[in-house]
PDB file of C-alpha atoms in Angstrom:
ATOM      1  CA  GLY A  21     -65.900   7.661  -2.413  1.00  0.00           C
ATOM      2  CA  PHE A  22     -63.524   9.324   0.023  1.00  0.00           C
ATOM      3  CA  ALA A  23     -60.521   8.135  -1.994  1.00  0.00           C
ATOM      4  CA  ALA A  24     -61.942   9.906  -5.051  1.00  0.00           C
ATOM      5  CA  LEU A  25     -62.783  12.958  -2.971  1.00  0.00           C
ATOM      6  CA  PHE A  26     -59.232  13.107  -1.646  1.00  0.00           C
ATOM      7  CA  LYS A  27     -57.829  12.962  -5.176  1.00  0.00           C
ATOM      8  CA  VAL A  28     -60.167  15.514  -6.747  1.00  0.00           C
ATOM      9  CA  PHE A  29     -60.106  17.889  -3.790  1.00  0.00           C
ATOM     10  CA  ILE A  30     -56.328  17.887  -3.385  1.00  0.00           C
ATOM     11  CA  ILE A  31     -55.612  18.481  -7.063  1.00  0.00           C
ATOM     12  CA  ALA A  32     -58.279  21.165  -7.466  1.00  0.00           C
ATOM     13  CA  LEU A  33     -57.265  22.919  -4.273  1.00  0.00           C
ATOM     14  CA  PHE A  34     -53.546  22.875  -4.950  1.00  0.00           C
ATOM     15  CA  VAL A  35     -53.609  23.700  -8.667  1.00  0.00           C
ATOM     16  CA  PHE A  36     -56.292  26.382  -8.604  1.00  0.00           C
ATOM     17  CA  LYS A  37     -55.388  27.700  -5.144  1.00  0.00           C
ATOM     18  CA  ALA A  38     -59.037  27.577  -4.117  1.00  0.00           C
ATOM     19  CA  ASP A  39     -59.699  27.853  -0.395  1.00  0.00           C
ATOM     20  CA  TRP A  40     -62.327  25.199   0.209  1.00  0.00           C
ATOM     21  CA  GLY A  41     -61.426  24.875   3.886  1.00  0.00           C
ATOM     22  CA  PRO A  42     -64.384  26.793   5.397  1.00  0.00           C
ATOM     23  CA  LEU A  43     -66.874  24.964   3.160  1.00  0.00           C
ATOM     24  CA  PHE A  44     -65.602  21.557   4.248  1.00  0.00           C
ATOM     25  CA  GLY A  45     -65.416  22.740   7.852  1.00  0.00           C
ATOM     26  CA  VAL A  46     -69.125  23.591   7.861  1.00  0.00           C
ATOM     27  CA  LEU A  47     -69.903  20.362   6.005  1.00  0.00           C
ATOM     28  CA  ALA A  48     -67.962  18.322   8.588  1.00  0.00           C
ATOM     29  CA  ILE A  49     -69.811  19.908  11.525  1.00  0.00           C
ATOM     30  CA  LEU A  50     -73.231  19.482   9.883  1.00  0.00           C
ATOM     31  CA  THR A  51     -72.519  15.882   8.864  1.00  0.00           C
ATOM     32  CA  MET A  52     -71.295  14.698  12.260  1.00  0.00           C
ATOM     33  CA  THR A  53     -74.046  16.562  14.135  1.00  0.00           C
ATOM     34  CA  VAL A  54     -77.000  15.555  11.957  1.00  0.00           C
ATOM     35  CA  GLY A  55     -75.805  11.945  11.789  1.00  0.00           C
ATOM     36  CA  ASN A  56     -75.446  11.560  15.549  1.00  0.00           C
ATOM     37  CA  VAL A  57     -78.596  13.477  16.511  1.00  0.00           C
ATOM     38  CA  VAL A  58     -80.766  11.462  14.114  1.00  0.00           C
ATOM     39  CA  ALA A  59     -79.096   8.204  15.232  1.00  0.00           C
ATOM     40  CA  LEU A  60     -80.017   9.129  18.797  1.00  0.00           C
ATOM     41  CA  ARG A  61     -83.720   9.035  17.883  1.00  0.00           C
ATOM     42  CA  GLN A  62     -83.699   5.630  16.191  1.00  0.00           C
ATOM     43  CA  GLU A  63     -85.279   2.487  17.636  1.00  0.00           C
ATOM     44  CA  ASN A  64     -84.151   0.265  14.771  1.00  0.00           C
ATOM     45  CA  VAL A  65     -80.520  -0.801  15.187  1.00  0.00           C
ATOM     46  CA  LYS A  66     -79.798  -0.953  11.447  1.00  0.00           C
ATOM     47  CA  ARG A  67     -81.004   2.626  11.032  1.00  0.00           C
ATOM     48  CA  MET A  68     -78.989   3.667  14.065  1.00  0.00           C
ATOM     49  CA  LEU A  69     -75.816   2.216  12.559  1.00  0.00           C
ATOM     50  CA  ALA A  70     -76.571   3.860   9.215  1.00  0.00           C
ATOM     51  CA  TYR A  71     -76.975   7.335  10.718  1.00  0.00           C
ATOM     52  CA  SER A  72     -74.013   6.708  13.000  1.00  0.00           C
ATOM     53  CA  SER A  73     -71.952   6.095   9.859  1.00  0.00           C
ATOM     54  CA  ILE A  74     -73.019   9.498   8.573  1.00  0.00           C
ATOM     55  CA  GLY A  75     -71.711  10.990  11.809  1.00  0.00           C
ATOM     56  CA  GLN A  76     -68.446   9.098  11.367  1.00  0.00           C
ATOM     57  CA  ALA A  77     -68.139  10.541   7.849  1.00  0.00           C
ATOM     58  CA  GLY A  78     -68.206  13.975   9.446  1.00  0.00           C
ATOM     59  CA  TYR A  79     -65.061  13.107  11.399  1.00  0.00           C
ATOM     60  CA  MET A  80     -63.376  11.993   8.160  1.00  0.00           C
ATOM     61  CA  LEU A  81     -64.200  15.325   6.519  1.00  0.00           C
ATOM     62  CA  ILE A  82     -62.040  17.129   9.085  1.00  0.00           C
ATOM     63  CA  SER A  83     -59.039  16.139   6.948  1.00  0.00           C
ATOM     64  CA  PHE A  84     -60.000  18.563   4.189  1.00  0.00           C
ATOM     65  CA  PRO A  85     -60.052  21.904   6.021  1.00  0.00           C
ATOM     66  CA  VAL A  86     -56.900  20.881   7.905  1.00  0.00           C
ATOM     67  CA  PHE A  87     -55.208  20.145   4.583  1.00  0.00           C
ATOM     68  CA  SER A  88     -56.391  23.526   3.316  1.00  0.00           C
ATOM     69  CA  ALA A  89     -54.746  25.214   6.298  1.00  0.00           C
ATOM     70  CA  SER A  90     -51.538  23.251   5.790  1.00  0.00           C
ATOM     71  CA  ILE A  91     -50.986  24.566   2.257  1.00  0.00           C
ATOM     72  CA  SER A  92     -51.938  28.169   2.986  1.00  0.00           C
ATOM     73  CA  SER A  93     -48.266  29.026   2.440  1.00  0.00           C
ATOM     74  CA  GLY A  94     -48.435  27.482  -1.042  1.00  0.00           C
ATOM     75  CA  ASN A  95     -46.437  24.317  -0.354  1.00  0.00           C
ATOM     76  CA  PHE A  96     -46.975  20.914   1.202  1.00  0.00           C
ATOM     77  CA  THR A  97     -46.009  20.721   4.871  1.00  0.00           C
ATOM     78  CA  GLN A  98     -45.812  17.910   7.380  1.00  0.00           C
ATOM     79  CA  LEU A  99     -49.381  18.772   8.393  1.00  0.00           C
ATOM     80  CA  SER A 100     -50.455  18.248   4.756  1.00  0.00           C
ATOM     81  CA  TYR A 101     -49.336  14.642   4.834  1.00  0.00           C
ATOM     82  CA  LEU A 102     -50.654  14.007   8.335  1.00  0.00           C
ATOM     83  CA  SER A 103     -54.102  15.442   7.590  1.00  0.00           C
ATOM     84  CA  ILE A 104     -54.562  13.011   4.698  1.00  0.00           C
ATOM     85  CA  SER A 105     -52.933  10.112   6.536  1.00  0.00           C
ATOM     86  CA  TYR A 106     -55.147  10.548   9.592  1.00  0.00           C
ATOM     87  CA  GLY A 107     -58.222  10.805   7.380  1.00  0.00           C
ATOM     88  CA  ILE A 108     -57.330   7.508   5.716  1.00  0.00           C
ATOM     89  CA  PHE A 109     -56.729   5.942   9.136  1.00  0.00           C
ATOM     90  CA  GLN A 110     -60.152   7.147  10.286  1.00  0.00           C
ATOM     91  CA  ILE A 111     -61.709   5.519   7.223  1.00  0.00           C
ATOM     92  CA  LEU A 112     -59.880   2.256   7.970  1.00  0.00           C
ATOM     93  CA  THR A 113     -60.919   1.990  11.612  1.00  0.00           C
ATOM     94  CA  HIS A 114     -64.483   3.060  10.906  1.00  0.00           C
ATOM     95  CA  SER A 115     -64.832   0.549   8.070  1.00  0.00           C
ATOM     96  CA  ILE A 116     -63.721  -2.391  10.195  1.00  0.00           C
ATOM     97  CA  ALA A 117     -65.996  -1.538  13.118  1.00  0.00           C
ATOM     98  CA  THR A 118     -68.997  -0.749  10.931  1.00  0.00           C
ATOM     99  CA  VAL A 119     -68.660  -3.860   8.783  1.00  0.00           C
ATOM    100  CA  GLY A 120     -68.346  -5.925  11.966  1.00  0.00           C
ATOM    101  CA  ALA A 121     -71.414  -4.323  13.532  1.00  0.00           C
ATOM    102  CA  PHE A 122     -73.517  -4.842  10.410  1.00  0.00           C
ATOM    103  CA  ALA A 123     -72.272  -8.444  10.253  1.00  0.00           C
ATOM    104  CA  VAL A 124     -73.670  -9.027  13.741  1.00  0.00           C
ATOM    105  CA  VAL A 125     -76.964  -7.468  12.662  1.00  0.00           C
ATOM    106  CA  ALA A 126     -77.021  -9.629   9.527  1.00  0.00           C
ATOM    107  CA  ALA A 127     -76.349 -12.772  11.572  1.00  0.00           C
ATOM    108  CA  MET A 128     -79.223 -11.952  13.921  1.00  0.00           C
ATOM    109  CA  SER A 129     -81.580 -11.039  11.074  1.00  0.00           C
ATOM    110  CA  THR A 130     -81.926 -14.735  10.234  1.00  0.00           C
ATOM    111  CA  SER A 131     -84.228 -15.214  13.212  1.00  0.00           C
ATOM    112  CA  VAL A 132     -85.230 -11.722  14.395  1.00  0.00           C
ATOM    113  CA  LEU A 133     -87.142  -9.424  12.070  1.00  0.00           C
ATOM    114  CA  GLY A 134     -86.803  -5.680  12.395  1.00  0.00           C
ATOM    115  CA  LEU A 135     -83.982  -5.755  14.936  1.00  0.00           C
ATOM    116  CA  GLU A 136     -85.076  -3.071  17.343  1.00  0.00           C
ATOM    117  CA  TYR A 137     -83.093  -2.273  20.480  1.00  0.00           C
ATOM    118  CA  GLU A 138     -85.415  -4.577  22.402  1.00  0.00           C
ATOM    119  CA  ASP A 139     -84.385  -7.530  20.238  1.00  0.00           C
ATOM    120  CA  PHE A 140     -80.823  -7.326  21.582  1.00  0.00           C
ATOM    121  CA  LYS A 141     -81.869  -7.895  25.190  1.00  0.00           C
ATOM    122  CA  GLY A 142     -80.129 -10.879  26.742  1.00  0.00           C
ATOM    123  CA  LEU A 143     -77.923 -11.538  23.706  1.00  0.00           C
ATOM    124  CA  PHE A 144     -74.936 -12.268  25.966  1.00  0.00           C
ATOM    125  CA  LYS A 145     -76.775 -15.271  27.432  1.00  0.00           C
ATOM    126  CA  LYS A 146     -77.309 -16.750  23.961  1.00  0.00           C
ATOM    127  CA  SER A 147     -74.027 -15.825  22.272  1.00  0.00           C
ATOM    128  CA  ARG A 148     -71.162 -14.299  24.196  1.00  0.00           C
ATOM    129  CA  THR A 149     -69.131 -13.989  21.017  1.00  0.00           C
ATOM    130  CA  LEU A 150     -71.758 -11.877  19.266  1.00  0.00           C
ATOM    131  CA  ALA A 151     -72.385  -9.699  22.313  1.00  0.00           C
ATOM    132  CA  ILE A 152     -68.722  -9.070  23.085  1.00  0.00           C
ATOM    133  CA  SER A 153     -67.855  -8.467  19.424  1.00  0.00           C
ATOM    134  CA  MET A 154     -70.721  -6.001  19.004  1.00  0.00           C
ATOM    135  CA  THR A 155     -69.595  -4.212  22.158  1.00  0.00           C
ATOM    136  CA  LEU A 156     -66.065  -3.911  20.782  1.00  0.00           C
ATOM    137  CA  PHE A 157     -67.361  -2.501  17.494  1.00  0.00           C
ATOM    138  CA  LEU A 158     -69.607   0.056  19.190  1.00  0.00           C
ATOM    139  CA  PHE A 159     -66.920   1.125  21.658  1.00  0.00           C
ATOM    140  CA  SER A 160     -64.433   1.498  18.807  1.00  0.00           C
ATOM    141  CA  LEU A 161     -66.859   3.766  16.956  1.00  0.00           C
ATOM    142  CA  LEU A 162     -67.308   5.675  20.202  1.00  0.00           C
ATOM    143  CA  GLY A 163     -63.558   6.082  20.650  1.00  0.00           C
ATOM    144  CA  ILE A 164     -62.829   4.047  23.782  1.00  0.00           C
ATOM    145  CA  PRO A 165     -59.066   3.662  24.537  1.00  0.00           C
ATOM    146  CA  LEU A 166     -57.231   0.502  23.423  1.00  0.00           C
ATOM    147  CA  LEU A 167     -59.597   0.118  20.463  1.00  0.00           C
ATOM    148  CA  ALA A 168     -58.926   1.253  16.892  1.00  0.00           C
ATOM    149  CA  GLY A 169     -61.470   4.072  16.945  1.00  0.00           C
ATOM    150  CA  PHE A 170     -59.748   5.798  19.850  1.00  0.00           C
ATOM    151  CA  ASP A 171     -56.481   6.172  17.952  1.00  0.00           C
ATOM    152  CA  SER A 172     -58.151   7.441  14.781  1.00  0.00           C
ATOM    153  CA  LYS A 173     -60.313  10.003  16.594  1.00  0.00           C
ATOM    154  CA  LEU A 174     -57.400  11.180  18.700  1.00  0.00           C
ATOM    155  CA  LEU A 175     -55.286  11.722  15.593  1.00  0.00           C
ATOM    156  CA  ILE A 176     -57.954  13.442  13.488  1.00  0.00           C
ATOM    157  CA  PHE A 177     -58.935  15.766  16.342  1.00  0.00           C
ATOM    158  CA  SER A 178     -55.250  16.479  17.016  1.00  0.00           C
ATOM    159  CA  ALA A 179     -54.849  17.394  13.349  1.00  0.00           C
ATOM    160  CA  ALA A 180     -57.667  19.933  13.727  1.00  0.00           C
ATOM    161  CA  VAL A 181     -55.949  21.412  16.773  1.00  0.00           C
ATOM    162  CA  GLY A 182     -52.658  21.551  14.865  1.00  0.00           C
ATOM    163  CA  GLY A 183     -54.344  23.239  11.917  1.00  0.00           C
ATOM    164  CA  SER A 184     -55.864  25.867  14.227  1.00  0.00           C
ATOM    165  CA  LEU A 185     -52.326  27.120  14.930  1.00  0.00           C
ATOM    166  CA  VAL A 186     -51.982  28.234  11.296  1.00  0.00           C
ATOM    167  CA  SER A 187     -52.614  31.942  10.866  1.00  0.00           C
ATOM    168  CA  GLY A 188     -56.206  32.564   9.785  1.00  0.00           C
ATOM    169  CA  TYR A 189     -57.363  29.055  10.636  1.00  0.00           C
ATOM    170  CA  GLY A 190     -58.010  29.350  14.355  1.00  0.00           C
ATOM    171  CA  TRP A 191     -61.601  28.289  13.713  1.00  0.00           C
ATOM    172  CA  LEU A 192     -60.399  24.728  13.076  1.00  0.00           C
ATOM    173  CA  ILE A 193     -60.360  24.180  16.835  1.00  0.00           C
ATOM    174  CA  TRP A 194     -64.173  24.096  16.637  1.00  0.00           C
ATOM    175  CA  LEU A 195     -63.993  20.970  14.508  1.00  0.00           C
ATOM    176  CA  ALA A 196     -62.249  19.169  17.369  1.00  0.00           C
ATOM    177  CA  ILE A 197     -64.734  20.605  19.884  1.00  0.00           C
ATOM    178  CA  PHE A 198     -67.772  19.563  17.844  1.00  0.00           C
ATOM    179  CA  GLY A 199     -66.168  16.172  17.278  1.00  0.00           C
ATOM    180  CA  ILE A 200     -65.816  15.597  21.011  1.00  0.00           C
ATOM    181  CA  ILE A 201     -69.379  16.789  21.669  1.00  0.00           C
ATOM    182  CA  ASN A 202     -70.766  14.485  18.993  1.00  0.00           C
ATOM    183  CA  SER A 203     -68.778  11.572  20.404  1.00  0.00           C
ATOM    184  CA  ALA A 204     -70.491  12.261  23.736  1.00  0.00           C
ATOM    185  CA  VAL A 205     -73.885  12.189  21.993  1.00  0.00           C
ATOM    186  CA  SER A 206     -73.083   8.838  20.380  1.00  0.00           C
ATOM    187  CA  LEU A 207     -72.261   7.473  23.838  1.00  0.00           C
ATOM    188  CA  ILE A 208     -75.983   7.543  24.639  1.00  0.00           C
ATOM    189  CA  TYR A 209     -77.232   5.283  21.873  1.00  0.00           C
ATOM    190  CA  TYR A 210     -74.195   2.982  21.832  1.00  0.00           C
ATOM    191  CA  VAL A 211     -74.312   2.303  25.572  1.00  0.00           C
ATOM    192  CA  ARG A 212     -78.063   1.770  25.390  1.00  0.00           C
ATOM    193  CA  LEU A 213     -77.516  -1.128  22.987  1.00  0.00           C
ATOM    194  CA  VAL A 214     -74.658  -2.570  25.057  1.00  0.00           C
ATOM    195  CA  ARG A 215     -76.815  -2.426  28.188  1.00  0.00           C
ATOM    196  CA  ASN A 216     -79.566  -4.382  26.439  1.00  0.00           C
ATOM    197  CA  MET A 217     -77.160  -7.090  25.280  1.00  0.00           C
ATOM    198  CA  PHE A 218     -75.942  -7.761  28.812  1.00  0.00           C
ATOM    199  CA  MET A 219     -79.351  -7.723  30.511  1.00  0.00           C
ATOM    200  CA  ASP A 220     -80.209 -10.783  32.576  1.00  0.00           C
ATOM    201  CA  THR A 221     -83.252 -11.749  30.529  1.00  0.00           C
ATOM    202  CA  GLU A 222     -84.259 -14.391  28.038  1.00  0.00           C
ATOM    203  CA  PRO A 223     -82.805 -13.524  24.619  1.00  0.00           C
ATOM    204  CA  HIS A 224     -84.986 -12.837  21.587  1.00  0.00           C
ATOM    205  CA  PHE A 225     -82.299 -14.293  19.331  1.00  0.00           C
ATOM    206  CA  ASN A 226     -82.263 -18.090  19.389  1.00  0.00           C
ATOM    207  CA  SER A 227     -80.622 -19.212  16.138  1.00  0.00           C
ATOM    208  CA  THR A 228     -77.142 -20.540  15.518  1.00  0.00           C
ATOM    209  CA  VAL A 229     -74.827 -18.306  13.510  1.00  0.00           C
ATOM    210  CA  PRO A 230     -73.013 -20.021  10.607  1.00  0.00           C
ATOM    211  CA  ARG A 231     -69.326 -20.601  11.301  1.00  0.00           C
ATOM    212  CA  SER A 232     -68.230 -18.549   8.295  1.00  0.00           C
ATOM    213  CA  ALA A 233     -70.214 -15.534   9.487  1.00  0.00           C
ATOM    214  CA  MET A 234     -68.936 -15.924  13.038  1.00  0.00           C
ATOM    215  CA  ALA A 235     -65.355 -16.187  11.746  1.00  0.00           C
ATOM    216  CA  GLY A 236     -65.730 -12.898   9.893  1.00  0.00           C
ATOM    217  CA  ILE A 237     -67.116 -11.190  12.994  1.00  0.00           C
ATOM    218  CA  VAL A 238     -64.309 -12.515  15.189  1.00  0.00           C
ATOM    219  CA  ILE A 239     -61.654 -11.404  12.669  1.00  0.00           C
ATOM    220  CA  ALA A 240     -63.121  -7.883  12.584  1.00  0.00           C
ATOM    221  CA  ALA A 241     -63.208  -7.795  16.397  1.00  0.00           C
ATOM    222  CA  ALA A 242     -59.595  -8.974  16.590  1.00  0.00           C
ATOM    223  CA  ALA A 243     -58.544  -6.309  14.075  1.00  0.00           C
ATOM    224  CA  THR A 244     -60.299  -3.660  16.147  1.00  0.00           C
ATOM    225  CA  ILE A 245     -58.258  -4.653  19.190  1.00  0.00           C
ATOM    226  CA  LEU A 246     -54.996  -5.163  17.273  1.00  0.00           C
ATOM    227  CA  ILE A 247     -55.087  -1.728  15.640  1.00  0.00           C
ATOM    228  CA  GLY A 248     -56.088  -0.124  18.932  1.00  0.00           C
ATOM    229  CA  VAL A 249     -53.244  -1.698  20.889  1.00  0.00           C
ATOM    230  CA  TYR A 250     -50.614  -1.590  18.155  1.00  0.00           C
ATOM    231  CA  PRO A 251     -51.559   1.201  15.702  1.00  0.00           C
ATOM    232  CA  GLY A 252     -48.021   2.050  14.556  1.00  0.00           C
ATOM    233  CA  PRO A 253     -47.728  -0.229  11.490  1.00  0.00           C
ATOM    234  CA  PHE A 254     -51.194   0.730  10.261  1.00  0.00           C
ATOM    235  CA  ILE A 255     -50.537   4.449  10.668  1.00  0.00           C
ATOM    236  CA  SER A 256     -47.280   3.921   8.762  1.00  0.00           C
ATOM    237  CA  ILE A 257     -49.207   2.382   5.865  1.00  0.00           C
ATOM    238  CA  CYS A 258     -51.610   5.337   5.889  1.00  0.00           C
ATOM    239  CA  ASN A 259     -48.623   7.714   5.861  1.00  0.00           C
ATOM    240  CA  GLN A 260     -47.251   5.937   2.797  1.00  0.00           C
ATOM    241  CA  ALA A 261     -50.665   6.207   1.111  1.00  0.00           C
ATOM    242  CA  ALA A 262     -50.782   9.932   1.872  1.00  0.00           C
ATOM    243  CA  HIS A 263     -47.331  10.518   0.407  1.00  0.00           C
ATOM    244  CA  ALA A 264     -48.265   8.540  -2.713  1.00  0.00           C
ATOM    245  CA  LEU A 265     -51.484  10.526  -3.069  1.00  0.00           C
ATOM    246  CA  LEU A 266     -49.806  13.889  -2.717  1.00  0.00           C
ATOM    247  CA  ALA A 267     -47.014  12.858  -5.087  1.00  0.00           C
ATOM    248  CA  GLY A 268     -49.535  13.057  -7.901  1.00  0.00           C
ATOM    249  CA  ALA A 269     -50.834  16.501  -6.942  1.00  0.00           C
TER     250      ALA A 269
END
């Protein structure tokens, strides 16, 4: 969906010279804020992850108003390529962490119905792999250093700050500010789940996870760490994708 949005938005904006920046700026703030505030009120972990993903989509949308600012002079600039590249990188890191988190939920759903926060209590005692992997996914979505989500959030927020230096686009700084505030809000419901997993209590989950499912979870967790520690090659790929995308505009 975002790939299509990038393509349509870039071509329409550049060819017709339409300034869609403010519209996408408001949309980004509303999306990240509504997603995180509603996620904060959830007791069901699947619903929490779903609304959290809406909040993450708000961070991705920051690319569009920054791109709008970058071509205000009528030509592509370095910021044009970086805004798209960082948006793609945000999509990549979010996808890995979210797929991993939902994989953990799916694995637990075989024996626990509903999957409320309470159902995650004591998970570390039953399965250290599941508990540690889920913690890595949640902390990546939160933006903790040395995990993939930290690099992507740092870059996308930096792009907003860079875009705010363009004449007439000083308001872009608010996208970075709202992004940081919403990340702080997400800290509450992510840490709540992590706390439950490491409680010293008898776990609700008592089944054995199939090896294939566990392998997928471990691979996603490893990718989260790898990209966080060594993001360079992945950012380079996103840069190449951005250049290829803009070549057709």
